[in-house]
XYZ file of C-alpha atoms in Angstrom:
330
model
C 0.173 0.147 0.208
C 3.002 2.296 1.105
C 4.348 1.457 -3.334
C 1.307 2.053 -4.026
C 0.977 5.324 -2.386
C 4.833 6.710 -3.499
C 3.483 5.513 -7.412
C 0.428 7.833 -7.625
C 1.828 10.719 -5.818
C 5.602 10.349 -6.988
C 4.731 12.918 -10.331
C 3.418 15.593 -7.982
C 5.665 15.684 -5.370
C 8.389 15.860 -7.742
C 7.333 19.080 -9.330
C 5.914 20.695 -5.876
C 9.714 19.689 -4.066
C 11.534 21.314 -7.311
C 8.872 24.681 -6.623
C 10.628 24.548 -2.782
C 13.265 24.107 -4.223
C 13.299 27.348 -6.957
C 11.773 29.585 -3.891
C 14.402 28.611 -1.132
C 17.163 28.828 -4.083
C 15.568 33.123 -4.727
C 16.028 33.993 -1.233
C 18.898 33.181 0.948
C 18.126 35.375 4.010
C 15.676 34.746 6.888
C 12.066 36.753 7.651
C 10.270 37.013 10.346
C 7.225 37.752 8.558
C 4.274 37.425 10.630
C 2.921 35.494 14.078
C 4.276 32.255 13.819
C 2.885 28.926 15.107
C 4.609 25.337 15.579
C 0.773 23.305 14.870
C 1.025 24.797 11.141
C 0.232 22.028 9.690
C -2.833 21.649 11.656
C -4.335 25.823 11.004
C -2.508 26.495 8.656
C -5.781 29.178 7.935
C -3.522 32.199 8.483
C -1.347 31.998 5.650
C -3.609 31.296 3.514
C -7.518 31.187 4.048
C -8.181 28.965 0.632
C -7.391 26.017 2.855
C -11.389 25.890 5.051
C -12.367 24.882 2.143
C -11.307 21.535 2.495
C -12.096 20.857 5.862
C -15.690 19.127 6.167
C -16.559 19.683 9.627
C -16.650 22.532 11.556
C -14.598 23.386 14.357
C -13.255 25.523 17.120
C -9.552 25.234 17.554
C -7.658 27.963 19.346
C -3.596 28.279 20.119
C -1.452 29.586 22.449
C 2.331 30.547 21.526
C 4.979 31.353 24.161
C 8.501 32.609 22.416
C 12.061 32.376 23.889
C 10.570 31.520 28.034
C 12.456 32.654 30.385
C 12.982 36.106 28.363
C 14.888 39.116 29.915
C 16.531 42.716 28.643
C 19.061 44.451 28.984
C 18.510 47.014 31.502
C 14.743 45.865 32.574
C 14.614 42.746 33.479
C 12.036 40.395 32.696
C 10.062 40.731 29.830
C 9.001 41.659 25.884
C 9.696 37.967 25.733
C 6.781 37.742 22.520
C 3.611 35.714 23.145
C 1.180 35.219 20.597
C -2.979 33.688 20.787
C -5.159 32.638 17.595
C -8.767 31.987 17.771
C -9.954 29.892 14.620
C -14.144 29.002 13.576
C -14.347 28.028 10.226
C -18.036 26.367 9.264
C -19.044 24.630 6.164
C -21.474 25.425 3.595
C -23.594 23.749 1.719
C -25.852 23.952 -1.787
C -24.381 28.012 -1.636
C -21.112 30.099 -4.208
C -19.207 29.986 -0.808
C -18.793 27.046 0.815
C -16.897 27.718 3.790
C -16.589 31.096 5.815
C -14.672 31.690 9.757
C -13.256 34.151 11.709
C -9.334 34.192 12.543
C -8.290 36.606 16.037
C -4.529 37.127 16.912
C -2.934 38.509 19.314
C 1.054 39.052 18.648
C 2.807 40.971 21.546
C 6.113 42.212 20.946
C 6.638 44.016 23.588
C 6.020 47.483 23.498
C 4.001 47.083 20.270
C 0.662 44.591 20.309
C -1.068 43.593 17.105
C -4.732 42.543 16.524
C -5.459 40.930 13.692
C -9.187 39.507 13.117
C -10.616 38.438 9.382
C -12.759 36.970 8.274
C -12.097 34.329 5.135
C -14.547 33.020 3.220
C -13.752 30.586 0.232
C -15.040 28.693 -2.714
C -14.149 25.176 -3.935
C -13.721 23.067 -7.041
C -14.795 19.101 -6.575
C -11.404 18.010 -9.353
C -11.191 14.215 -10.066
C -11.151 12.756 -6.857
C -9.414 16.076 -5.581
C -10.718 19.364 -3.999
C -9.297 22.358 -5.416
C -10.641 26.032 -2.939
C -9.728 29.748 -3.972
C -10.430 31.954 -0.629
C -10.250 35.267 0.478
C -9.717 36.897 4.382
C -11.081 40.075 4.712
C -10.928 42.208 8.367
C -9.021 44.556 10.548
C -5.194 44.809 11.023
C -4.811 47.104 14.911
C -1.814 47.906 16.527
C -0.915 49.279 19.465
C 2.484 51.411 20.460
C 3.225 51.456 23.403
C 5.072 54.671 24.680
C 4.857 53.586 28.011
C 7.189 51.306 28.216
C 9.323 52.814 25.711
C 13.265 54.249 26.471
C 13.498 57.841 25.634
C 17.650 58.780 25.315
C 15.706 63.095 25.915
C 13.096 62.400 28.661
C 12.426 65.468 27.011
C 11.315 63.591 23.594
C 7.568 64.959 22.478
C 6.399 61.021 22.139
C 7.709 60.453 25.333
C 3.836 61.190 26.734
C 3.890 57.625 28.683
C 0.327 56.860 27.397
C -0.299 54.420 24.714
C -1.902 54.445 21.031
C -3.902 52.683 18.984
C -4.202 52.949 15.267
C -6.281 50.269 12.890
C -6.560 49.795 9.194
C -7.945 47.445 6.446
C -6.432 44.084 5.280
C -6.667 41.030 3.457
C -4.994 38.091 2.328
C -5.574 35.331 0.380
C -5.095 31.396 -1.590
C -5.270 28.924 -3.208
C -5.858 25.151 -1.324
C -5.660 21.651 -3.115
C -5.981 18.510 -2.157
C -6.670 14.932 -3.042
C -7.394 11.814 -2.439
C -4.467 10.148 -1.803
C -3.514 12.647 1.222
C -1.436 15.065 -0.921
C -2.470 19.057 0.547
C -0.594 21.977 -0.931
C -1.493 25.571 -0.387
C -0.375 29.202 -1.799
C -1.406 32.196 0.054
C -0.350 36.315 0.196
C -0.602 38.342 3.771
C -1.212 41.671 4.132
C -2.245 42.210 0.507
C -3.539 45.851 1.397
C 0.247 46.333 3.436
C -1.717 47.880 6.495
C 1.365 51.467 7.399
C 0.910 53.330 10.990
C 2.868 55.978 11.793
C 1.878 57.157 15.220
C 2.034 61.056 14.501
C 4.702 60.461 12.930
C 5.163 61.341 9.681
C 8.859 59.673 8.680
C 8.435 56.491 9.717
C 8.322 53.620 7.565
C 5.653 52.025 9.470
C 3.428 49.039 7.013
C 3.137 45.972 7.125
C 4.693 43.985 4.475
C 2.951 41.887 2.133
C 4.019 38.662 3.011
C 3.896 35.116 0.914
C 3.182 31.199 2.309
C 4.105 28.151 0.528
C 3.132 25.116 2.203
C 2.925 21.157 1.792
C 2.654 17.534 2.905
C 1.489 13.907 2.525
C -0.611 11.705 4.201
C 1.756 7.927 4.407
C -0.702 4.708 5.339
C 2.343 2.688 6.644
C 0.186 0.074 8.218
C -3.572 0.172 9.586
C -2.682 2.010 12.491
C 0.838 4.099 11.071
C 0.626 7.611 9.064
C 3.152 9.165 8.241
C 2.628 13.092 7.275
C 5.922 15.247 5.830
C 5.182 18.733 5.563
C 7.382 21.629 4.760
C 6.107 25.636 4.535
C 8.678 28.481 3.095
C 7.650 32.111 4.366
C 9.446 35.222 1.956
C 8.442 38.582 1.989
C 10.373 39.335 -0.682
C 13.475 40.473 0.285
C 14.030 37.426 2.917
C 13.066 33.364 3.279
C 12.363 31.029 6.075
C 11.549 27.767 5.879
C 9.462 24.643 8.620
C 10.598 21.509 7.067
C 9.073 18.182 9.259
C 6.705 15.290 9.681
C 4.534 14.157 12.238
C 4.095 9.998 13.453
C 0.333 9.211 13.748
C -0.937 6.410 16.057
C -4.330 4.427 15.495
C -5.765 8.084 14.034
C -5.299 8.885 17.948
C -1.945 10.224 18.995
C 0.426 12.020 17.302
C 3.995 12.951 17.361
C 6.604 14.958 15.371
C 9.898 16.849 14.488
C 10.212 19.412 12.678
C 13.520 22.202 12.260
C 13.188 26.095 11.196
C 15.583 26.905 9.156
C 18.115 29.613 11.708
C 15.912 29.063 14.331
C 15.190 25.677 16.161
C 14.443 22.694 16.378
C 10.542 21.140 17.312
C 8.899 18.572 19.051
C 5.761 17.995 18.346
C 3.381 15.830 21.430
C -0.318 14.816 21.025
C -3.335 12.935 21.581
C -7.977 12.641 20.129
C -10.055 13.019 22.853
C -14.213 11.618 23.141
C -16.279 9.744 19.806
C -14.483 10.416 16.682
C -11.915 12.075 17.423
C -13.666 15.586 18.331
C -11.204 17.028 20.214
C -7.353 17.201 20.196
C -5.354 18.797 22.551
C -1.617 18.684 21.204
C 2.076 20.868 22.322
C 5.075 21.600 20.689
C 8.407 22.205 22.169
C 11.553 24.645 20.598
C 14.737 24.119 20.966
C 16.594 27.319 20.123
C 20.330 26.709 19.576
C 20.669 30.672 17.206
C 21.619 33.376 18.350
C 21.340 31.990 22.242
C 22.881 35.147 23.375
C 20.144 37.107 21.753
C 17.081 34.461 23.373
C 15.794 32.156 24.902
C 16.825 29.062 25.003
C 12.473 27.292 24.615
C 9.803 28.569 23.671
C 6.386 26.617 23.793
C 3.088 26.211 22.383
C -0.785 24.994 23.049
C -2.975 23.964 20.094
C -6.519 22.355 20.773
C -9.376 21.835 18.723
C -13.218 21.466 18.699
C -14.769 19.630 16.025
C -18.643 20.256 15.513
C -19.520 17.978 13.084
C -23.320 18.417 13.267
C -22.431 22.656 12.863
C -23.367 23.034 8.507
C -25.332 25.645 6.856
C -26.949 25.508 4.176
C -27.658 21.829 2.509
C -29.352 18.860 3.603
C -29.367 18.721 7.486
C -29.362 15.415 9.138
C -32.221 14.700 11.342
C -31.869 12.305 14.514
C -34.143 9.949 16.713
C -33.538 8.098 19.592
C -34.763 4.749 16.505
C -33.559 6.935 13.097
C -30.596 9.021 10.890
C -32.482 10.100 8.042
């Protein structure tokens, strides 16, 4: 069975790997393009709104990431390490032009700067031969808060030393396309910050634009045996001036428990652990541990992330609803 799966996917994977290698070869620098999550393979909606079109069940997911735990600033001691939270909800739609609708909210804390993303992803899906191709767009708001009371001014008489916080908000737009087939192969491409929102906070000379970012992600699920599934994945991100990538894999036992490893270029190695609970694995709980090996003198050595997803298979907009009675389902 494993050999057959490889044979079916060999040509596609060769083309996919060529695209990834070419993409990596264009750039040679590292990038920090927006928030990072270790569990990107379980919920890449923040990178690619088209991904929601491939989900059959409605779900709610929450992720919390503490980056560089224990980081201390040079002057003020503890504090300043990035922390990020994301709440995602996707609901399928049947019988309409749109195939899914959702919401994606990200709270990204970066010391004296906080970013809040609130997006509404919509998808349109095409059913192809044993596969689905989904197009997605996510419109919403990007809000940034600058904490002047946490900045250190060289001149205390600086007119910006007001000891308060300011928040500015601008519209934003993401888009993406996602392909998935019945053999477990998936490939997606997304673009974020299409409108490139910018914030000046009263400083006209401040160059503070959220640049457009691009993401290419993909992988395949290979059934090694009745109880064992191997899922290699890759994610490449760039703003066309720098690039970073994650590459790794997840092993799943009995469709219940998973573990895996991933490598993030120039940053860390990541260990994954997770388990599925309740009927039909409705509740999934995961944890990832990053060991940071790059620039440890300027960072703390570890990052931690929690992932929780709860499926809602009975929640569908449109189409025929399933009616349950004590004796029948129809």
